């Protein structure tokens, strides 16, 4: 694998953000993997899970410098993406790198292929899926702080869709669903 940090630093900022979004999802994927191990007896490897947690921890520490295209921050994200592929290979399952948050992205990608909604970079969508997944977990735990934080993140994403001219490309029924899902989830609490 060749990954030239000087070349990667010149990538559009949105691509760097997509890498970060995909890596932040690993918090959820590793947790879901462990939960499935406890509940279903699914294979789980402590060493692979620890490897992923270490990568994500380093990326989170470097993330504030990503917008300045810091070589260290860019290297951490790229290394994390490479290690997540290696972790899946070691574990022989996608669990170390992919959980519920990835399902959101895959559904949006399929809908986009059918012309039903616009799509974004996979890592951006996974980042939004991470926010939605955390909101659902907050709802399950009845944790107001988690729910509030996820609502704010969710509506900031919708605002960005509108600011970038993408909101009008979303099918009206899907727009309604996007606007109503957070209040409906809050009402259920």
Tab-separated table of C-alpha atoms in Angstrom:
chain	number	residue	atom	x	y	z
A	1	UNK	CA	0.000	0.000	0.000
A	2	UNK	CA	1.409	3.359	-1.031
A	3	UNK	CA	-0.045	6.424	0.684
A	4	UNK	CA	1.943	9.617	0.083
A	5	UNK	CA	0.978	12.066	2.835
A	6	UNK	CA	2.068	15.051	0.719
A	7	UNK	CA	-0.360	13.984	-2.017
A	8	UNK	CA	-3.135	13.139	0.454
A	9	UNK	CA	-2.813	16.558	2.101
A	10	UNK	CA	-3.791	18.151	-1.220
A	11	UNK	CA	-7.048	16.182	-1.466
A	12	UNK	CA	-10.277	18.178	-1.244
A	13	UNK	CA	-11.116	18.850	2.403
A	14	UNK	CA	-14.398	16.972	1.998
A	15	UNK	CA	-12.437	13.796	1.208
A	16	UNK	CA	-10.378	14.213	4.375
A	17	UNK	CA	-13.615	14.726	6.313
A	18	UNK	CA	-15.043	11.582	4.717
A	19	UNK	CA	-12.054	9.594	5.959
A	20	UNK	CA	-12.601	11.011	9.437
A	21	UNK	CA	-16.332	10.211	9.274
A	22	UNK	CA	-15.644	6.617	8.325
A	23	UNK	CA	-13.087	6.211	11.111
A	24	UNK	CA	-15.304	7.703	13.835
A	25	UNK	CA	-17.821	4.980	13.013
A	26	UNK	CA	-15.396	2.414	14.392
A	27	UNK	CA	-16.500	3.326	17.923
A	28	UNK	CA	-19.916	1.901	17.078
A	29	UNK	CA	-18.756	-1.050	15.002
A	30	UNK	CA	-16.398	-2.362	17.677
A	31	UNK	CA	-19.064	-1.960	20.379
A	32	UNK	CA	-21.691	-3.730	18.276
A	33	UNK	CA	-19.209	-6.512	17.566
A	34	UNK	CA	-18.681	-7.036	21.300
A	35	UNK	CA	-22.429	-6.884	22.010
A	36	UNK	CA	-23.037	-9.542	19.349
A	37	UNK	CA	-20.326	-11.663	20.941
A	38	UNK	CA	-22.028	-11.420	24.342
A	39	UNK	CA	-25.574	-11.970	23.070
A	40	UNK	CA	-25.074	-14.288	20.094
A	41	UNK	CA	-21.707	-15.867	20.786
A	42	UNK	CA	-20.295	-14.325	17.590
A	43	UNK	CA	-16.521	-14.527	17.218
A	44	UNK	CA	-14.780	-11.509	18.773
A	45	UNK	CA	-11.079	-10.729	19.017
A	46	UNK	CA	-9.908	-8.462	21.854
A	47	UNK	CA	-6.630	-7.729	20.062
A	48	UNK	CA	-8.303	-6.590	16.825
A	49	UNK	CA	-10.846	-4.507	18.753
A	50	UNK	CA	-8.058	-2.894	20.782
A	51	UNK	CA	-6.152	-2.162	17.571
A	52	UNK	CA	-9.180	-0.317	16.175
A	53	UNK	CA	-9.772	1.626	19.406
A	54	UNK	CA	-6.116	2.761	19.449
A	55	UNK	CA	-6.377	3.952	15.838
A	56	UNK	CA	-9.577	5.886	16.519
A	57	UNK	CA	-8.110	7.434	19.671
A	58	UNK	CA	-5.106	8.752	17.710
A	59	UNK	CA	-7.372	10.074	14.967
A	60	UNK	CA	-9.639	11.888	17.432
A	61	UNK	CA	-6.572	13.509	19.022
A	62	UNK	CA	-5.324	14.652	15.596
A	63	UNK	CA	-8.751	15.613	14.153
A	64	UNK	CA	-8.655	19.328	15.071
A	65	UNK	CA	-5.604	19.720	12.813
A	66	UNK	CA	-7.232	17.978	9.851
A	67	UNK	CA	-8.741	21.218	8.477
A	68	UNK	CA	-5.215	22.699	8.420
A	69	UNK	CA	-4.095	19.591	6.505
A	70	UNK	CA	-1.554	18.733	9.155
A	71	UNK	CA	0.663	15.895	7.875
A	72	UNK	CA	0.248	14.112	11.214
A	73	UNK	CA	-3.574	14.354	11.142
A	74	UNK	CA	-3.796	13.227	7.505
A	75	UNK	CA	-1.399	10.357	8.234
A	76	UNK	CA	-3.479	9.226	11.224
A	77	UNK	CA	-6.679	9.102	9.168
A	78	UNK	CA	-5.018	7.260	6.292
A	79	UNK	CA	-3.298	4.836	8.635
A	80	UNK	CA	-6.611	4.209	10.389
A	81	UNK	CA	-8.372	3.429	7.107
A	82	UNK	CA	-5.604	1.008	6.142
A	83	UNK	CA	-5.580	-0.628	9.579
A	84	UNK	CA	-9.373	-1.045	9.488
A	85	UNK	CA	-8.997	-3.058	6.279
A	86	UNK	CA	-6.274	-5.149	7.878
A	87	UNK	CA	-8.427	-5.627	11.005
A	88	UNK	CA	-11.296	-6.967	8.885
A	89	UNK	CA	-8.853	-9.328	7.214
A	90	UNK	CA	-7.514	-10.560	10.569
A	91	UNK	CA	-11.010	-11.061	11.975
A	92	UNK	CA	-12.379	-12.456	8.690
A	93	UNK	CA	-15.525	-10.327	9.212
A	94	UNK	CA	-16.348	-6.665	8.638
A	95	UNK	CA	-17.357	-6.124	12.285
A	96	UNK	CA	-14.176	-4.257	13.336
A	97	UNK	CA	-14.950	-1.536	10.792
A	98	UNK	CA	-18.659	-1.635	9.965
A	99	UNK	CA	-21.830	-1.624	12.016
A	100	UNK	CA	-25.296	-0.110	11.887
A	101	UNK	CA	-23.887	3.271	10.831
A	102	UNK	CA	-22.733	1.700	7.560
A	103	UNK	CA	-26.214	0.334	6.853
A	104	UNK	CA	-27.526	3.901	6.694
A	105	UNK	CA	-24.906	4.785	4.096
A	106	UNK	CA	-25.551	1.643	2.061
A	107	UNK	CA	-29.302	2.329	1.985
A	108	UNK	CA	-28.698	5.920	0.833
A	109	UNK	CA	-26.288	4.691	-1.825
A	110	UNK	CA	-28.871	2.197	-3.144
A	111	UNK	CA	-31.582	4.876	-3.163
A	112	UNK	CA	-29.234	7.201	-5.021
A	113	UNK	CA	-28.614	4.547	-7.678
A	114	UNK	CA	-32.382	4.342	-8.148
A	115	UNK	CA	-32.568	8.134	-8.509
A	116	UNK	CA	-34.518	8.616	-5.286
A	117	UNK	CA	-32.059	10.841	-3.428
A	118	UNK	CA	-28.635	12.410	-3.852
A	119	UNK	CA	-25.681	10.728	-2.253
A	120	UNK	CA	-22.474	12.004	-0.760
A	121	UNK	CA	-19.046	10.519	-0.183
A	122	UNK	CA	-19.329	7.207	1.645
A	123	UNK	CA	-17.428	8.446	4.707
A	124	UNK	CA	-19.620	11.557	4.999
A	125	UNK	CA	-22.716	9.370	4.905
A	126	UNK	CA	-21.201	6.965	7.433
A	127	UNK	CA	-20.513	9.959	9.693
A	128	UNK	CA	-24.197	10.919	9.486
A	129	UNK	CA	-25.114	7.265	10.072
A	130	UNK	CA	-22.922	7.371	13.181
A	131	UNK	CA	-24.875	10.375	14.469
A	132	UNK	CA	-28.197	8.610	13.779
A	133	UNK	CA	-26.995	5.396	15.431
A	134	UNK	CA	-25.803	7.253	18.518
A	135	UNK	CA	-29.166	9.002	18.684
A	136	UNK	CA	-30.953	5.652	18.599
A	137	UNK	CA	-28.676	4.308	21.329
A	138	UNK	CA	-29.332	7.445	23.390
A	139	UNK	CA	-33.052	6.897	22.939
A	140	UNK	CA	-32.704	3.257	24.041
A	141	UNK	CA	-30.782	4.390	27.137
A	142	UNK	CA	-33.173	7.323	27.690
A	143	UNK	CA	-30.070	9.545	27.830
A	144	UNK	CA	-31.135	13.159	27.220
A	145	UNK	CA	-27.583	14.501	26.718
A	146	UNK	CA	-26.838	11.993	23.951
A	147	UNK	CA	-30.188	12.625	22.282
A	148	UNK	CA	-29.789	16.426	22.379
A	149	UNK	CA	-26.261	16.302	20.973
A	150	UNK	CA	-27.334	14.031	18.143
A	151	UNK	CA	-30.364	16.214	17.300
A	152	UNK	CA	-28.079	19.223	16.988
A	153	UNK	CA	-25.599	17.345	14.783
A	154	UNK	CA	-28.430	15.974	12.650
A	155	UNK	CA	-30.008	19.366	11.994
A	156	UNK	CA	-26.606	20.914	11.240
A	157	UNK	CA	-26.183	18.240	8.555
A	158	UNK	CA	-29.628	19.048	7.098
A	159	UNK	CA	-28.726	22.759	7.131
A	160	UNK	CA	-25.521	21.936	5.217
A	161	UNK	CA	-27.543	20.002	2.622
A	162	UNK	CA	-29.689	23.092	2.097
A	163	UNK	CA	-26.691	25.458	2.061
A	164	UNK	CA	-24.998	23.328	-0.619
A	165	UNK	CA	-28.125	23.203	-2.802
A	166	UNK	CA	-28.647	19.476	-2.282
A	167	UNK	CA	-31.812	19.666	-0.175
A	168	UNK	CA	-34.027	20.476	-3.189
A	169	UNK	CA	-32.706	17.350	-4.953
A	170	UNK	CA	-34.023	15.091	-2.179
A	171	UNK	CA	-37.400	13.525	-2.954
A	172	UNK	CA	-40.157	15.462	-1.077
A	173	UNK	CA	-41.359	12.365	0.788
A	174	UNK	CA	-37.815	11.621	1.935
A	175	UNK	CA	-37.369	15.285	3.009
A	176	UNK	CA	-40.488	14.978	5.152
A	177	UNK	CA	-39.147	11.785	6.690
A	178	UNK	CA	-35.805	13.463	7.420
A	179	UNK	CA	-37.506	16.418	9.097
A	180	UNK	CA	-39.979	14.366	11.127
A	181	UNK	CA	-37.806	11.469	12.290
A	182	UNK	CA	-36.014	13.330	15.130
A	183	UNK	CA	-39.231	14.768	16.665
A	184	UNK	CA	-40.915	11.375	16.335
A	185	UNK	CA	-38.009	9.701	18.113
A	186	UNK	CA	-38.117	12.331	20.886
A	187	UNK	CA	-41.881	11.892	21.310
A	188	UNK	CA	-41.378	8.155	21.766
A	189	UNK	CA	-39.083	8.814	24.738
